[in-house]
Amino acid sequence: MRESTTPPGRLPPRVRIAPSPTGDPHVGTAYIALFNFVFARKYGGRFVLRIEDTDQERSTASSEAAILEALRWLGFEWEEGPDVGGPHGPYRQSERLGIYQAHVQRLLDGGHAYRCFCTRERLDALRREQIEAKASHLGYDGHCRALSPDEGARRAADGEAHVVRLRVPSEGETSFFDHLRQETIGFQNEQIDDQVLVKSDGFPTYHLANVVDDHLMGITHVIRGEEWITSTPKHVLLYRAFGWEEPCFFHLGLLRNTDRSKLSKRKNPVSIFHYRDLGYLPETLLNFMATLGFSMGDDRERFTLDEMITAFEWSKVSAGGPVFDAAKLDAFNGADIRAMDVDTLHRRLLETTLAPERLRALLFHAKERIARLDDVVPYISFAFGAEVDYGPVLDKVKIKKRSRQDVIDVLERFAEEIERDPAARTFEAAALEAFSRGFCERSGWKAKDLFTLLRIAVTGRTAAPPLFDTMAICGKDRCRLRIRDLIGVLGGVADW
Ligand code: GLU
């Protein structure tokens, strides 16, 4: 066994995850959470959850609640966070605006930031010019850099719309050490944009809020995905401008599909709820994700979270692109189910797939349509399992005056647009119905035709309980999966 090495930075560590509540709880967030959590537990540190909701338009309370629920389902606990409080709160950025204002003033006073009054039109024209001229760097041209602070302050006081930008040194290089990769990563300053720190709505951008909070919350190690590597030099410049000690940075590899492209919902379900609702065991999902970037040091792939914590050290973590291989996850999950005794399996089913509230919702609809109690299981079977068999109903997918391509397009569009509708995204029956009716108006599809199609896609049947109740009971992820499956099946069918 390799000797245990002391990690860099201040110990015990204070680490955090900082999800933005703008969609479904993503497996990528769980992956990052896992490494933060394990590191904190290994060295007796604290794991903090912070909600980064500075994007006012895209952040929703329901997404925040879903993220917390999903992380708890996986077994994570945090010592500080918006729901449990803590000494460095509030833990929701939208409640910390005064803090950012005070800090940006410090940057303005020190000349590290400046007010920029450029209009959208000017910035758009600049961008077009840069693209046309094939400029090596697309970005702000520093037009407002020369404004005197007094003039900037006066125009701002007069109510003129503006943003605040970071004054990036025009020469030299900004670098940081990545402790996972064990290398110094440097960026030419001329390639770093004068990043907007405060938007015209007065809200901070991610960069400012993230650095201010990491400092004020005493974060010692920033462990996040590699998609933030290009942001880190901006953060380093901010730490220096404030005169603060930098945390240690670790950038983990981004989850990938088996073809090595970035994990995306087109190829792989990415919502943690998908895995929960289809009956993956949380401890198995965690073990699976751990194996993507961590090795125990021997060839053991099956281990518990506690075993991972005991064995953890950074030298066992790899930065290479972790491949989310769903077949491997299935193999792990199946093995874990087989290893359970029947009583445990029974108990776990009653907590999940066959939970009383779920069954009750199904029985409410089934009782109207069954003659014998025994009919109930075949009747409610559409609500279980990932796939349905479209074979028997495929000829019903033919909609008058609609080509097969129309059908494929409308299903795709429906599945995509639902994601962008904050109410429908919650998948409650009433919201689904309102959305679907609006969708029909927008797309020119008759409600009857579209609803038939959706019923077939979601249940594999032409008759089922009321469509929107059915969709709500099946759940968003199962519906999405099935709509995608039907699209695939149609792609394979000869032209109508
Ligand atoms: N809000 C960022 C996110 O959504 C946080 C990135 C970071 O950890 O710095 O992932």
mmCIF file of N, CA, C and O in Angstrom, residues 14-19 46-53 64 68 78-96 99-100 213 216-219:
data_model
loop_
_atom_site.group_PDB
_atom_site.id
_atom_site.type_symbol
_atom_site.label_atom_id
_atom_site.label_comp_id
_atom_site.label_asym_id
_atom_site.label_seq_id
_atom_site.Cartn_x
_atom_site.Cartn_y
_atom_site.Cartn_z
ATOM 1 N N ARG A 14 -12.165 23.265 4.389
ATOM 2 C CA ARG A 14 -13.560 23.704 4.239
ATOM 3 C C ARG A 14 -13.806 23.706 2.736
ATOM 4 O O ARG A 14 -13.157 24.449 1.996
ATOM 5 N N VAL A 15 -14.698 22.860 2.282
ATOM 6 C CA VAL A 15 -14.972 22.769 0.845
ATOM 7 C C VAL A 15 -16.442 23.053 0.600
ATOM 8 O O VAL A 15 -17.245 23.083 1.531
ATOM 9 N N ARG A 16 -16.763 23.233 -0.669
ATOM 10 C CA ARG A 16 -18.164 23.561 -0.966
ATOM 11 C C ARG A 16 -18.547 23.025 -2.329
ATOM 12 O O ARG A 16 -17.698 22.783 -3.197
ATOM 13 N N ILE A 17 -19.839 22.835 -2.510
ATOM 14 C CA ILE A 17 -20.340 22.786 -3.872
ATOM 15 C C ILE A 17 -21.264 23.980 -4.008
ATOM 16 O O ILE A 17 -21.876 24.433 -3.024
ATOM 17 N N ALA A 18 -21.344 24.474 -5.231
ATOM 18 C CA ALA A 18 -22.035 25.754 -5.431
ATOM 19 C C ALA A 18 -22.957 25.664 -6.639
ATOM 20 O O ALA A 18 -22.768 26.368 -7.625
ATOM 21 N N PRO A 19 -23.943 24.780 -6.589
ATOM 22 C CA PRO A 19 -24.777 24.613 -7.789
ATOM 23 C C PRO A 19 -25.632 25.843 -8.091
ATOM 24 O O PRO A 19 -26.023 26.572 -7.183
ATOM 25 N N ARG A 46 -15.216 20.494 6.750
ATOM 26 C CA ARG A 46 -16.651 20.802 6.607
ATOM 27 C C ARG A 46 -17.025 20.920 5.141
ATOM 28 O O ARG A 46 -16.263 21.415 4.317
ATOM 29 N N PHE A 47 -18.222 20.434 4.861
ATOM 30 C CA PHE A 47 -18.757 20.425 3.504
ATOM 31 C C PHE A 47 -19.917 21.420 3.468
ATOM 32 O O PHE A 47 -20.881 21.287 4.215
ATOM 33 N N VAL A 48 -19.763 22.425 2.628
ATOM 34 C CA VAL A 48 -20.715 23.539 2.589
ATOM 35 C C VAL A 48 -21.514 23.474 1.283
ATOM 36 O O VAL A 48 -20.955 23.149 0.228
ATOM 37 N N LEU A 49 -22.786 23.773 1.364
ATOM 38 C CA LEU A 49 -23.607 23.861 0.150
ATOM 39 C C LEU A 49 -24.032 25.311 -0.034
ATOM 40 O O LEU A 49 -24.645 25.909 0.857
ATOM 41 N N ARG A 50 -23.676 25.874 -1.171
ATOM 42 C CA ARG A 50 -24.039 27.264 -1.452
ATOM 43 C C ARG A 50 -24.847 27.304 -2.746
ATOM 44 O O ARG A 50 -24.488 26.637 -3.726
ATOM 45 N N ILE A 51 -25.889 28.067 -2.749
ATOM 46 C CA ILE A 51 -26.715 28.169 -3.950
ATOM 47 C C ILE A 51 -26.319 29.425 -4.721
ATOM 48 O O ILE A 51 -26.391 30.537 -4.198
ATOM 49 N N GLU A 52 -25.889 29.233 -5.962
ATOM 50 C CA GLU A 52 -25.444 30.359 -6.790
ATOM 51 C C GLU A 52 -26.567 30.757 -7.745
ATOM 52 O O GLU A 52 -26.641 30.275 -8.878
ATOM 53 N N ASP A 53 -27.431 31.612 -7.223
ATOM 54 C CA ASP A 53 -28.640 31.973 -7.978
ATOM 55 C C ASP A 53 -28.599 33.416 -8.455
ATOM 56 O O ASP A 53 -29.595 34.125 -8.386
ATOM 57 N N GLU A 64 -33.845 24.621 -6.933
ATOM 58 C CA GLU A 64 -33.028 24.552 -5.703
ATOM 59 C C GLU A 64 -33.513 23.393 -4.811
ATOM 60 O O GLU A 64 -32.712 22.589 -4.334
ATOM 61 N N LEU A 68 -31.325 19.937 -3.652
ATOM 62 C CA LEU A 68 -31.120 19.508 -2.264
ATOM 63 C C LEU A 68 -31.683 18.097 -2.051
ATOM 64 O O LEU A 68 -31.049 17.248 -1.419
ATOM 65 N N TRP A 78 -24.566 18.123 4.494
ATOM 66 C CA TRP A 78 -23.700 19.296 4.541
ATOM 67 C C TRP A 78 -23.872 19.954 5.897
ATOM 68 O O TRP A 78 -24.957 19.978 6.472
ATOM 69 N N GLU A 79 -22.740 20.476 6.388
ATOM 70 C CA GLU A 79 -22.763 21.105 7.712
ATOM 71 C C GLU A 79 -23.310 22.521 7.642
ATOM 72 O O GLU A 79 -23.788 23.066 8.626
ATOM 73 N N GLU A 80 -23.180 23.137 6.471
ATOM 74 C CA GLU A 80 -23.664 24.511 6.297
ATOM 75 C C GLU A 80 -24.379 24.592 4.955
ATOM 76 O O GLU A 80 -23.926 23.991 3.977
ATOM 77 N N GLY A 81 -25.465 25.331 4.934
ATOM 78 C CA GLY A 81 -26.198 25.449 3.671
ATOM 79 C C GLY A 81 -27.473 26.241 3.871
ATOM 80 O O GLY A 81 -27.823 26.591 5.011
ATOM 81 N N PRO A 82 -28.172 26.538 2.776
ATOM 82 C CA PRO A 82 -29.344 27.408 2.891
ATOM 83 C C PRO A 82 -30.439 26.817 3.780
ATOM 84 O O PRO A 82 -31.191 27.551 4.411
ATOM 85 N N ASP A 83 -30.508 25.507 3.843
ATOM 86 C CA ASP A 83 -31.565 24.878 4.644
ATOM 87 C C ASP A 83 -31.123 24.614 6.084
ATOM 88 O O ASP A 83 -31.948 24.606 6.983
ATOM 89 N N VAL A 84 -29.832 24.414 6.308
ATOM 90 C CA VAL A 84 -29.381 24.085 7.672
ATOM 91 C C VAL A 84 -28.690 25.269 8.350
ATOM 92 O O VAL A 84 -28.366 25.202 9.532
ATOM 93 N N GLY A 85 -28.485 26.346 7.617
ATOM 94 C CA GLY A 85 -27.840 27.526 8.192
ATOM 95 C C GLY A 85 -26.353 27.322 8.398
ATOM 96 O O GLY A 85 -25.750 26.452 7.762
ATOM 97 N N GLY A 86 -25.766 28.099 9.300
ATOM 98 C CA GLY A 86 -24.336 28.004 9.552
ATOM 99 C C GLY A 86 -23.769 29.382 9.829
ATOM 100 O O GLY A 86 -24.445 30.395 9.607
ATOM 101 N N PRO A 87 -22.520 29.438 10.277
ATOM 102 C CA PRO A 87 -21.937 30.717 10.722
ATOM 103 C C PRO A 87 -21.596 31.691 9.596
ATOM 104 O O PRO A 87 -21.303 32.846 9.863
ATOM 105 N N HIS A 88 -21.596 31.240 8.347
ATOM 106 C CA HIS A 88 -21.177 32.140 7.266
ATOM 107 C C HIS A 88 -22.314 32.494 6.314
ATOM 108 O O HIS A 88 -22.082 32.856 5.169
ATOM 109 N N GLY A 89 -23.541 32.346 6.776
ATOM 110 C CA GLY A 89 -24.683 32.562 5.903
ATOM 111 C C GLY A 89 -24.909 34.028 5.587
ATOM 112 O O GLY A 89 -24.182 34.883 6.081
ATOM 113 N N PRO A 90 -25.913 34.376 4.807
ATOM 114 C CA PRO A 90 -26.780 33.417 4.110
ATOM 115 C C PRO A 90 -26.022 32.626 3.034
ATOM 116 O O PRO A 90 -25.007 33.083 2.513
ATOM 117 N N TYR A 91 -26.562 31.443 2.713
ATOM 118 C CA TYR A 91 -25.892 30.547 1.768
ATOM 119 C C TYR A 91 -26.545 30.558 0.381
ATOM 120 O O TYR A 91 -26.335 29.660 -0.418
ATOM 121 N N ARG A 92 -27.358 31.580 0.167
ATOM 122 C CA ARG A 92 -27.994 31.749 -1.140
ATOM 123 C C ARG A 92 -27.517 33.101 -1.651
ATOM 124 O O ARG A 92 -27.699 34.119 -0.961
ATOM 125 N N GLN A 93 -26.910 33.132 -2.816
ATOM 126 C CA GLN A 93 -26.264 34.375 -3.235
ATOM 127 C C GLN A 93 -27.238 35.537 -3.410
ATOM 128 O O GLN A 93 -26.875 36.682 -3.166
ATOM 129 N N SER A 94 -28.469 35.251 -3.794
ATOM 130 C CA SER A 94 -29.414 36.350 -3.986
ATOM 131 C C SER A 94 -29.693 37.075 -2.665
ATOM 132 O O SER A 94 -30.231 38.177 -2.662
ATOM 133 N N GLU A 95 -29.313 36.466 -1.546
ATOM 134 C CA GLU A 95 -29.524 37.123 -0.247
ATOM 135 C C GLU A 95 -28.259 37.829 0.233
ATOM 136 O O GLU A 95 -28.186 38.272 1.374
ATOM 137 N N ARG A 96 -27.262 37.912 -0.619
ATOM 138 C CA ARG A 96 -25.974 38.488 -0.204
ATOM 139 C C ARG A 96 -25.598 39.709 -1.042
ATOM 140 O O ARG A 96 -24.435 40.088 -1.113
ATOM 141 N N ILE A 99 -23.388 42.448 0.305
ATOM 142 C CA ILE A 99 -21.981 42.046 0.483
ATOM 143 C C ILE A 99 -21.199 42.275 -0.815
ATOM 144 O O ILE A 99 -20.093 42.805 -0.821
ATOM 145 N N TYR A 100 -21.815 41.897 -1.933
ATOM 146 C CA TYR A 100 -21.107 42.061 -3.219
ATOM 147 C C TYR A 100 -20.937 43.547 -3.556
ATOM 148 O O TYR A 100 -19.908 43.952 -4.084
ATOM 149 N N ASP A 213 -17.578 34.939 -1.973
ATOM 150 C CA ASP A 213 -18.156 33.958 -1.049
ATOM 151 C C ASP A 213 -17.145 32.904 -0.626
ATOM 152 O O ASP A 213 -17.094 32.517 0.543
ATOM 153 N N LEU A 216 -15.124 34.665 2.027
ATOM 154 C CA LEU A 216 -15.827 34.947 3.285
ATOM 155 C C LEU A 216 -16.287 33.662 3.985
ATOM 156 O O LEU A 216 -16.455 33.639 5.198
ATOM 157 N N MET A 217 -16.494 32.624 3.209
ATOM 158 C CA MET A 217 -16.921 31.351 3.812
ATOM 159 C C MET A 217 -15.728 30.476 4.195
ATOM 160 O O MET A 217 -15.899 29.328 4.598
ATOM 161 N N GLY A 218 -14.537 31.035 4.036
ATOM 162 C CA GLY A 218 -13.331 30.328 4.498
ATOM 163 C C GLY A 218 -13.017 29.060 3.724
ATOM 164 O O GLY A 218 -12.451 28.110 4.268
ATOM 165 N N ILE A 219 -13.391 29.045 2.437
ATOM 166 C CA ILE A 219 -13.151 27.834 1.630
ATOM 167 C C ILE A 219 -11.644 27.675 1.389
ATOM 168 O O ILE A 219 -10.976 28.603 0.923
#
